[in-house]
mmCIF file of C-alpha atoms in Angstrom:
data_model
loop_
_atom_site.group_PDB
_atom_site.id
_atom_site.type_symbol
_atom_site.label_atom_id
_atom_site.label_comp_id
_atom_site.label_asym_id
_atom_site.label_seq_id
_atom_site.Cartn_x
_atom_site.Cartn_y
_atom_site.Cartn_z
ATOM 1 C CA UNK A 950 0.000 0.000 0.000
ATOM 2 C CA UNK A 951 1.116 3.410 -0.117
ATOM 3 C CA UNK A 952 3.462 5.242 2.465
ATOM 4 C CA UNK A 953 5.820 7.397 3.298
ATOM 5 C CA UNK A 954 9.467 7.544 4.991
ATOM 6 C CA UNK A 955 11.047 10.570 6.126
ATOM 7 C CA UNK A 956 14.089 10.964 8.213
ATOM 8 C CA UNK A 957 13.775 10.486 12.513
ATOM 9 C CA UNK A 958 14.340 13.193 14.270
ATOM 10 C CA UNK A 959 14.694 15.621 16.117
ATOM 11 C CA UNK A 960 17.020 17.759 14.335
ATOM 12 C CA UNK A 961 18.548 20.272 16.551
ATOM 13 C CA UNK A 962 20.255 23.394 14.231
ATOM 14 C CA UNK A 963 22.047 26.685 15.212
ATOM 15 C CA UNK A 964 20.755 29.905 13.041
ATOM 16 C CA UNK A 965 21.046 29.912 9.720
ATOM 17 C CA UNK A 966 21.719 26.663 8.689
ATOM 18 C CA UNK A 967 21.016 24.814 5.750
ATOM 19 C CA UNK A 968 18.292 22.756 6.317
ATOM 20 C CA UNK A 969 16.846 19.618 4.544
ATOM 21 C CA UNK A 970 14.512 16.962 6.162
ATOM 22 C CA UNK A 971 14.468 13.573 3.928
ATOM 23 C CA UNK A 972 11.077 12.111 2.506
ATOM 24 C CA UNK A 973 10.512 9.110 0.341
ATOM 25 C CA UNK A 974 7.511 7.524 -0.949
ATOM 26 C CA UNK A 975 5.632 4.326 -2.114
ATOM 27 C CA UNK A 976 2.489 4.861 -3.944
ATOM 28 C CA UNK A 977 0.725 3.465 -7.134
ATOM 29 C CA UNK A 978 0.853 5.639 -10.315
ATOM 30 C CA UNK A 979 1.466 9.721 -9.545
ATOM 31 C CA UNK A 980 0.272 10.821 -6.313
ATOM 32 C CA UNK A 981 0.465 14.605 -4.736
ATOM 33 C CA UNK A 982 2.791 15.309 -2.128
ATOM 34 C CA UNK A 983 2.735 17.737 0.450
ATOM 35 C CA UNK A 984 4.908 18.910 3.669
ATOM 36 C CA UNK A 985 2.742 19.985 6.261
ATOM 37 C CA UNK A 986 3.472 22.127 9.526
ATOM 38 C CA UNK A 987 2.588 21.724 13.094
ATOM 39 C CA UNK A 988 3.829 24.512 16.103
ATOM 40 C CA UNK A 989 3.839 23.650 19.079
ATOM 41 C CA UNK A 990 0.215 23.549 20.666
ATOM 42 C CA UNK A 991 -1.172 23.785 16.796
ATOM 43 C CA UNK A 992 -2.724 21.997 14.031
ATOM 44 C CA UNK A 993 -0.633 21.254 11.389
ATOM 45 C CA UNK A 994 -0.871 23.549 8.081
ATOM 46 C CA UNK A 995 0.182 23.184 4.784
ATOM 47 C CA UNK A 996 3.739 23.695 3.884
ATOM 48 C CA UNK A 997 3.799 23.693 -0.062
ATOM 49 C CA UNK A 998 2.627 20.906 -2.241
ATOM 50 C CA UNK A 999 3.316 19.728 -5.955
ATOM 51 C CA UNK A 1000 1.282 17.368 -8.034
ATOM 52 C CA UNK A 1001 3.096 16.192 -10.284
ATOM 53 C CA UNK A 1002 6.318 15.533 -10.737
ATOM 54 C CA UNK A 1003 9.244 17.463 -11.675
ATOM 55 C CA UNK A 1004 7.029 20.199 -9.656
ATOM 56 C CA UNK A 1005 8.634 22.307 -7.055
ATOM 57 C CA UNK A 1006 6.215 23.377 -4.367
ATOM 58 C CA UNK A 1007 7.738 26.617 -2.059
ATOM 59 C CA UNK A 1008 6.567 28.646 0.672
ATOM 60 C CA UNK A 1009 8.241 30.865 3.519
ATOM 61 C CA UNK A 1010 11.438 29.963 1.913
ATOM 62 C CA UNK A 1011 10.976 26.300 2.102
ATOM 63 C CA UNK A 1012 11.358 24.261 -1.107
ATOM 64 C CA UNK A 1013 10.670 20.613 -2.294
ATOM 65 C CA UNK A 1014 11.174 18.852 -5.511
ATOM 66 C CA UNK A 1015 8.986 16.073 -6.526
ATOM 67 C CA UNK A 1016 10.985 13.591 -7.540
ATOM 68 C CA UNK A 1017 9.813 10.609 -9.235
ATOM 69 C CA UNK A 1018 12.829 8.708 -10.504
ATOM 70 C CA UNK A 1019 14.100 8.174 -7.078
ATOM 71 C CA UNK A 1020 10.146 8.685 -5.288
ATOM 72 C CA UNK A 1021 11.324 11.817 -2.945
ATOM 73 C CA UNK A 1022 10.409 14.832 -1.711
ATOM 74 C CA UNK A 1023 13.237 16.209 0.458
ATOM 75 C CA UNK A 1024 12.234 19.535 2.202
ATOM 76 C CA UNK A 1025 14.825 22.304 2.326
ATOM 77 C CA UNK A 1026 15.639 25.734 3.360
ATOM 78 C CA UNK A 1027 18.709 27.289 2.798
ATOM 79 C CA UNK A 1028 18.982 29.671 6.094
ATOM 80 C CA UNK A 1029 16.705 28.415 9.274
ATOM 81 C CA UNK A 1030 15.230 30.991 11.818
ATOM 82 C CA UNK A 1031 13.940 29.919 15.853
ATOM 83 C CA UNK A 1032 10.289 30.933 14.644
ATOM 84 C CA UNK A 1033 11.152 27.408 12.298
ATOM 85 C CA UNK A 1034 11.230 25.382 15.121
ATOM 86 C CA UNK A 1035 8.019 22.806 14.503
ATOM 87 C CA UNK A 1036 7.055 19.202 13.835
ATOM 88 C CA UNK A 1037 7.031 18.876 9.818
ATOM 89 C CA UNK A 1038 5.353 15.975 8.193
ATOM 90 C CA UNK A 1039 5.619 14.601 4.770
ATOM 91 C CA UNK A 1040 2.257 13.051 3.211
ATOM 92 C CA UNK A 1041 0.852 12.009 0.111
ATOM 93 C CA UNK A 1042 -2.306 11.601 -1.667
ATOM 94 C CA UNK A 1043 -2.393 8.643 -4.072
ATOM 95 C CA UNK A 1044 -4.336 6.147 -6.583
ATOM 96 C CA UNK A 1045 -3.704 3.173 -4.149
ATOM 97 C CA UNK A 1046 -5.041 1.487 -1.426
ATOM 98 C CA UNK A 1047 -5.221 4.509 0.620
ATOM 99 C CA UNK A 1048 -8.505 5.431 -1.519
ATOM 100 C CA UNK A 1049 -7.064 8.906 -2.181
ATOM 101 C CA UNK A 1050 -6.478 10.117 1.924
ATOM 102 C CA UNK A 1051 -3.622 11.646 3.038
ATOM 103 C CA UNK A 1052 -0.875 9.428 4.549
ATOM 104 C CA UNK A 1053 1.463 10.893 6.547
ATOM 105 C CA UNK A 1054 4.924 10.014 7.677
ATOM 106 C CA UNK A 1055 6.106 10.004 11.366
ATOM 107 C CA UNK A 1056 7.012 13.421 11.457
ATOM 108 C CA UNK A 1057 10.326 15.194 12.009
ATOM 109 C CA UNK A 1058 10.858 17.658 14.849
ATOM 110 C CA UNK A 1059 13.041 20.673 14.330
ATOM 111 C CA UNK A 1060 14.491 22.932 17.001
ATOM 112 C CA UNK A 1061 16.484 25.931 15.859
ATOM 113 C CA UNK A 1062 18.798 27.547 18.547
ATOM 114 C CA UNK A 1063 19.735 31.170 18.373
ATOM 115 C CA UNK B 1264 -14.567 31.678 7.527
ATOM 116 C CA UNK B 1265 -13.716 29.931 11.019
ATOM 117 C CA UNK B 1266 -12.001 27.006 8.978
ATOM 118 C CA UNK B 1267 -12.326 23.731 10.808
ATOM 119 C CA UNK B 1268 -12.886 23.969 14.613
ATOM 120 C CA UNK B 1269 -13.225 21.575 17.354
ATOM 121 C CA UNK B 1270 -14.307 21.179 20.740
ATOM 122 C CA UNK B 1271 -13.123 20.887 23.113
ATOM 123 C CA UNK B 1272 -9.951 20.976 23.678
ATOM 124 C CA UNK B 1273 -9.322 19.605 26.303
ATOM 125 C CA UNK B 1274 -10.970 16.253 27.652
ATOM 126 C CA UNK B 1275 -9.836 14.136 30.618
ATOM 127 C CA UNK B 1276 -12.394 10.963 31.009
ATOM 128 C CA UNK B 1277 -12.458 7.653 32.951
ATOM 129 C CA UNK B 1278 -12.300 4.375 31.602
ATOM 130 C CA UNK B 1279 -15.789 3.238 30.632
ATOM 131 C CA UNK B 1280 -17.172 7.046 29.263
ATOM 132 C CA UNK B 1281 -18.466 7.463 26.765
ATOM 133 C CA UNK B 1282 -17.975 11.226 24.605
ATOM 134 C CA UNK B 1283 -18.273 12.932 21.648
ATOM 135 C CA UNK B 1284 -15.771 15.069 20.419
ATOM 136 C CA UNK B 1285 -16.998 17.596 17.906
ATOM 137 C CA UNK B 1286 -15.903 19.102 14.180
ATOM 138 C CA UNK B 1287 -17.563 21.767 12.292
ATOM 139 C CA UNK B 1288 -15.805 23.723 8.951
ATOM 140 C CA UNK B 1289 -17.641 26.561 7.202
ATOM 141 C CA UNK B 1290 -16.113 26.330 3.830
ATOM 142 C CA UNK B 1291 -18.521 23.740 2.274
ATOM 143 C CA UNK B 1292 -16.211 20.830 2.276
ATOM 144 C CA UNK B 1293 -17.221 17.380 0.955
ATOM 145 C CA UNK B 1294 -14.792 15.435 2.424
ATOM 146 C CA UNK B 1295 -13.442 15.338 6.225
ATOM 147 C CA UNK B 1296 -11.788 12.892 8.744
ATOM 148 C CA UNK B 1297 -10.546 12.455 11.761
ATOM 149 C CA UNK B 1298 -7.159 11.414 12.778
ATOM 150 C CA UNK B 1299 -5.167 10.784 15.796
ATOM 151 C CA UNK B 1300 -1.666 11.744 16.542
ATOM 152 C CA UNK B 1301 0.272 9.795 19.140
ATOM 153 C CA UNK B 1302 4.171 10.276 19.544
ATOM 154 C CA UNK B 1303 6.184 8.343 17.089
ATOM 155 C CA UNK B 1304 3.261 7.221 15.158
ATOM 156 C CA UNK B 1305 2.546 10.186 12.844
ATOM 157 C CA UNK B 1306 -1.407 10.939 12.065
ATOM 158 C CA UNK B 1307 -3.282 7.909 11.446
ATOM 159 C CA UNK B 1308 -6.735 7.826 9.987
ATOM 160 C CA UNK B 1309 -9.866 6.803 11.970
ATOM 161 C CA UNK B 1310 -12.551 7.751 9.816
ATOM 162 C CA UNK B 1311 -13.574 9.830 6.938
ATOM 163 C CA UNK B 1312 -16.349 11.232 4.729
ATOM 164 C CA UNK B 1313 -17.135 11.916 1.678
ATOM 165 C CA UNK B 1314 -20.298 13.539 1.835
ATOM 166 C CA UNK B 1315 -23.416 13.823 4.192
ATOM 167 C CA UNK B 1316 -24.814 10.445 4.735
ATOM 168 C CA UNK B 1317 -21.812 8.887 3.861
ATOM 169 C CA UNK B 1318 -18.926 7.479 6.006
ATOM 170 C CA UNK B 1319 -16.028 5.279 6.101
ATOM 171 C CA UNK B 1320 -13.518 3.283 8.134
ATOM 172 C CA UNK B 1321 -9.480 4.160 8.292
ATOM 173 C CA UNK B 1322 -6.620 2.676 9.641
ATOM 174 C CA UNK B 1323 -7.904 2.828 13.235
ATOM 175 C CA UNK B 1324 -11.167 3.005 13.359
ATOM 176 C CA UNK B 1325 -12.202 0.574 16.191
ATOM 177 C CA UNK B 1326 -13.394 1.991 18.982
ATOM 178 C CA UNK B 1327 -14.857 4.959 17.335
ATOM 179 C CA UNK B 1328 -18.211 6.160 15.441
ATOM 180 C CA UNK B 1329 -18.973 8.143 13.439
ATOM 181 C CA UNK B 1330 -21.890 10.015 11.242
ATOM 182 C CA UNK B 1331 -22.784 12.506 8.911
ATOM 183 C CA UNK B 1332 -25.945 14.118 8.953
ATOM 184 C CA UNK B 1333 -25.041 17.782 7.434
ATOM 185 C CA UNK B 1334 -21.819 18.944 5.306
ATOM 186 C CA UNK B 1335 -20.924 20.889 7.941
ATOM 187 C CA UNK B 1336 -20.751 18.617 11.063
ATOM 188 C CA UNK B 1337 -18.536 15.439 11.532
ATOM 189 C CA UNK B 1338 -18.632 14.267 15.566
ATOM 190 C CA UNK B 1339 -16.490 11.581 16.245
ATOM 191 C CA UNK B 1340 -17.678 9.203 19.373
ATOM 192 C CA UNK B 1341 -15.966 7.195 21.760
ATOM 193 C CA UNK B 1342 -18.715 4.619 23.017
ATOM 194 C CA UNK B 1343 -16.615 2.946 26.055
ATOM 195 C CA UNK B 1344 -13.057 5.023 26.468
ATOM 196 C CA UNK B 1345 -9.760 3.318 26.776
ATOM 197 C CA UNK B 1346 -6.378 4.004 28.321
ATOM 198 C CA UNK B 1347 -5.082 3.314 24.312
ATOM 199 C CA UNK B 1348 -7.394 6.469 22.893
ATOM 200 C CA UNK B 1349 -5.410 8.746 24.880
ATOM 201 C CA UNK B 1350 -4.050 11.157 21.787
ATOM 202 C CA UNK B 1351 -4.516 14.526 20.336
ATOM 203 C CA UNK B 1352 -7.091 14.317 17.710
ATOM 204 C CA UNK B 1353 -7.524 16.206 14.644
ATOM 205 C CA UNK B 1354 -10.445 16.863 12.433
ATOM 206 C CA UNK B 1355 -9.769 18.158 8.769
ATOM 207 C CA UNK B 1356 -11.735 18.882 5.460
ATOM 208 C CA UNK B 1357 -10.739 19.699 1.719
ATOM 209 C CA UNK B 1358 -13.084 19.707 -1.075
ATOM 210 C CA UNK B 1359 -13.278 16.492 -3.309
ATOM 211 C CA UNK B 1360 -12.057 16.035 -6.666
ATOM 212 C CA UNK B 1361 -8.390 16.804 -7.861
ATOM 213 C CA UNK B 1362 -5.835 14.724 -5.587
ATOM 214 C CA UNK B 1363 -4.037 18.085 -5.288
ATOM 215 C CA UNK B 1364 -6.284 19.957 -3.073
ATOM 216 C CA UNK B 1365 -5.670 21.340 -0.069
ATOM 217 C CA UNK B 1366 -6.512 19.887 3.431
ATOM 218 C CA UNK B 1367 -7.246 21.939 6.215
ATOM 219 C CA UNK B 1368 -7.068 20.822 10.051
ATOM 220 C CA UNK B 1369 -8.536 22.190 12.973
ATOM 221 C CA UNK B 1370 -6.357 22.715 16.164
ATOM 222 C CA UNK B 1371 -6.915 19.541 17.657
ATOM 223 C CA UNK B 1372 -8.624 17.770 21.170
ATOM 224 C CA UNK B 1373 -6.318 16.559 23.797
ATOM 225 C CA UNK B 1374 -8.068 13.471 25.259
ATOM 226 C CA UNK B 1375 -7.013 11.861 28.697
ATOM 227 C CA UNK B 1376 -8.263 8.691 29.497
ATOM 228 C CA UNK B 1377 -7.467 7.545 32.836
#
């Protein structure tokens, strides 16, 4: 069935720093993909999304290819802030057994430290 | 628009109680679920909709009912609470059609069962 993979955390970074949080797939056909965000106490919210693939979906300086040849979406930002420090999950919406909901990875936790 | 809300948000219950934990969204959405988030797990699925009158099971649904008697409202029900449904749960909605829509949570009930 379809699901995703993305790296454990938590990922602890100083100012500044590159960031990029791994995410790989398994789905049937072309699904979307999507990086969601969740601060502490919150819901999540969307990230940035692409639907198909060779898309790049960005927001808030956050970027992420869609990648079919090797099925990943790797999230990435070239220069992290403290107000980045969140729970970010990868997720898809595919053709599969998953009847078109959103499954989401585990999550990785980010703390940024000034 | 209010987006998706949910009450309450806080919950602490006995073993044995029974509840009802409740969703609302204003923007007309076909579709919405419920999910729970434990630590380490990511979001899994309980139960969705894709339309008034019509329901489904997810990856976790026992334990849990649901029903969907207006586009609006989507309660989710715990019949006889268990230690195991302690999580924060999240309700969400997106309109139906294209895979890559956009799905909207609300900011989630923290449940307690004791």
């Amino acid at each position: 069935g379809d699901s995703v993979t993305q790296m454990e955390g938590p990922v602890t970074l100083s100012e500044e720093a590159f960031l990029t949080i791994n995410c790989t797939y398994t789905a049937t056909g072309y699904p979307s993909l999507f990086w969601y965000v969740q601060y502490p106490g919150e819901g999540l919210q969307l990230l940035l999304k692409a639907t198909k693939a060779d898309d790049k979906g960005s927001n808030k300086g956050f970027e992420a290819t869609y990648r079919k040849e090797t099925t990943s979406f790797h999230l990435e930002k070239g220069s992290v802030q403290v107000s980045d420090s969140a729970v970010y999950f990868c997720a898809l919406r595919g053709y599969g057994g998953s009847q078109g909901n959103l499954i989401f990875g585990k999550g990785t936790k980010l703390s940024v430290k000034p | 628009n209010a987006g998706v809300t949910q009450t309450p948000k806080f919950q602490v219950l006995k073993t044995g109680q029974s509840m009802t934990l409740q969703c609302a969204q204003d923007m007309n959405h076909e579709y919405m679920s419920w999910y729970r988030q434990d630590p380490g797990m990511g979001l899994r699925l309980i139960h969705y909709s894709v339309g008034a009158g019509i329901t489904d099971q997810g990856e976790v649904p026992n334990g849990y009912n649901v029903s969907r008697s207006t586009t609006e409202d989507f309660p989710l029900r715990l019949l006889s609470a268990a230690p195991s449904q302690t999580s924060v749960y999240f309700c969400a909605s997106r309109q139906t059609g294209a895979f890559g829509e956009t799905q909207y949570f609300g900011p989630g009930t923290r449940l307690l069962v004791l």
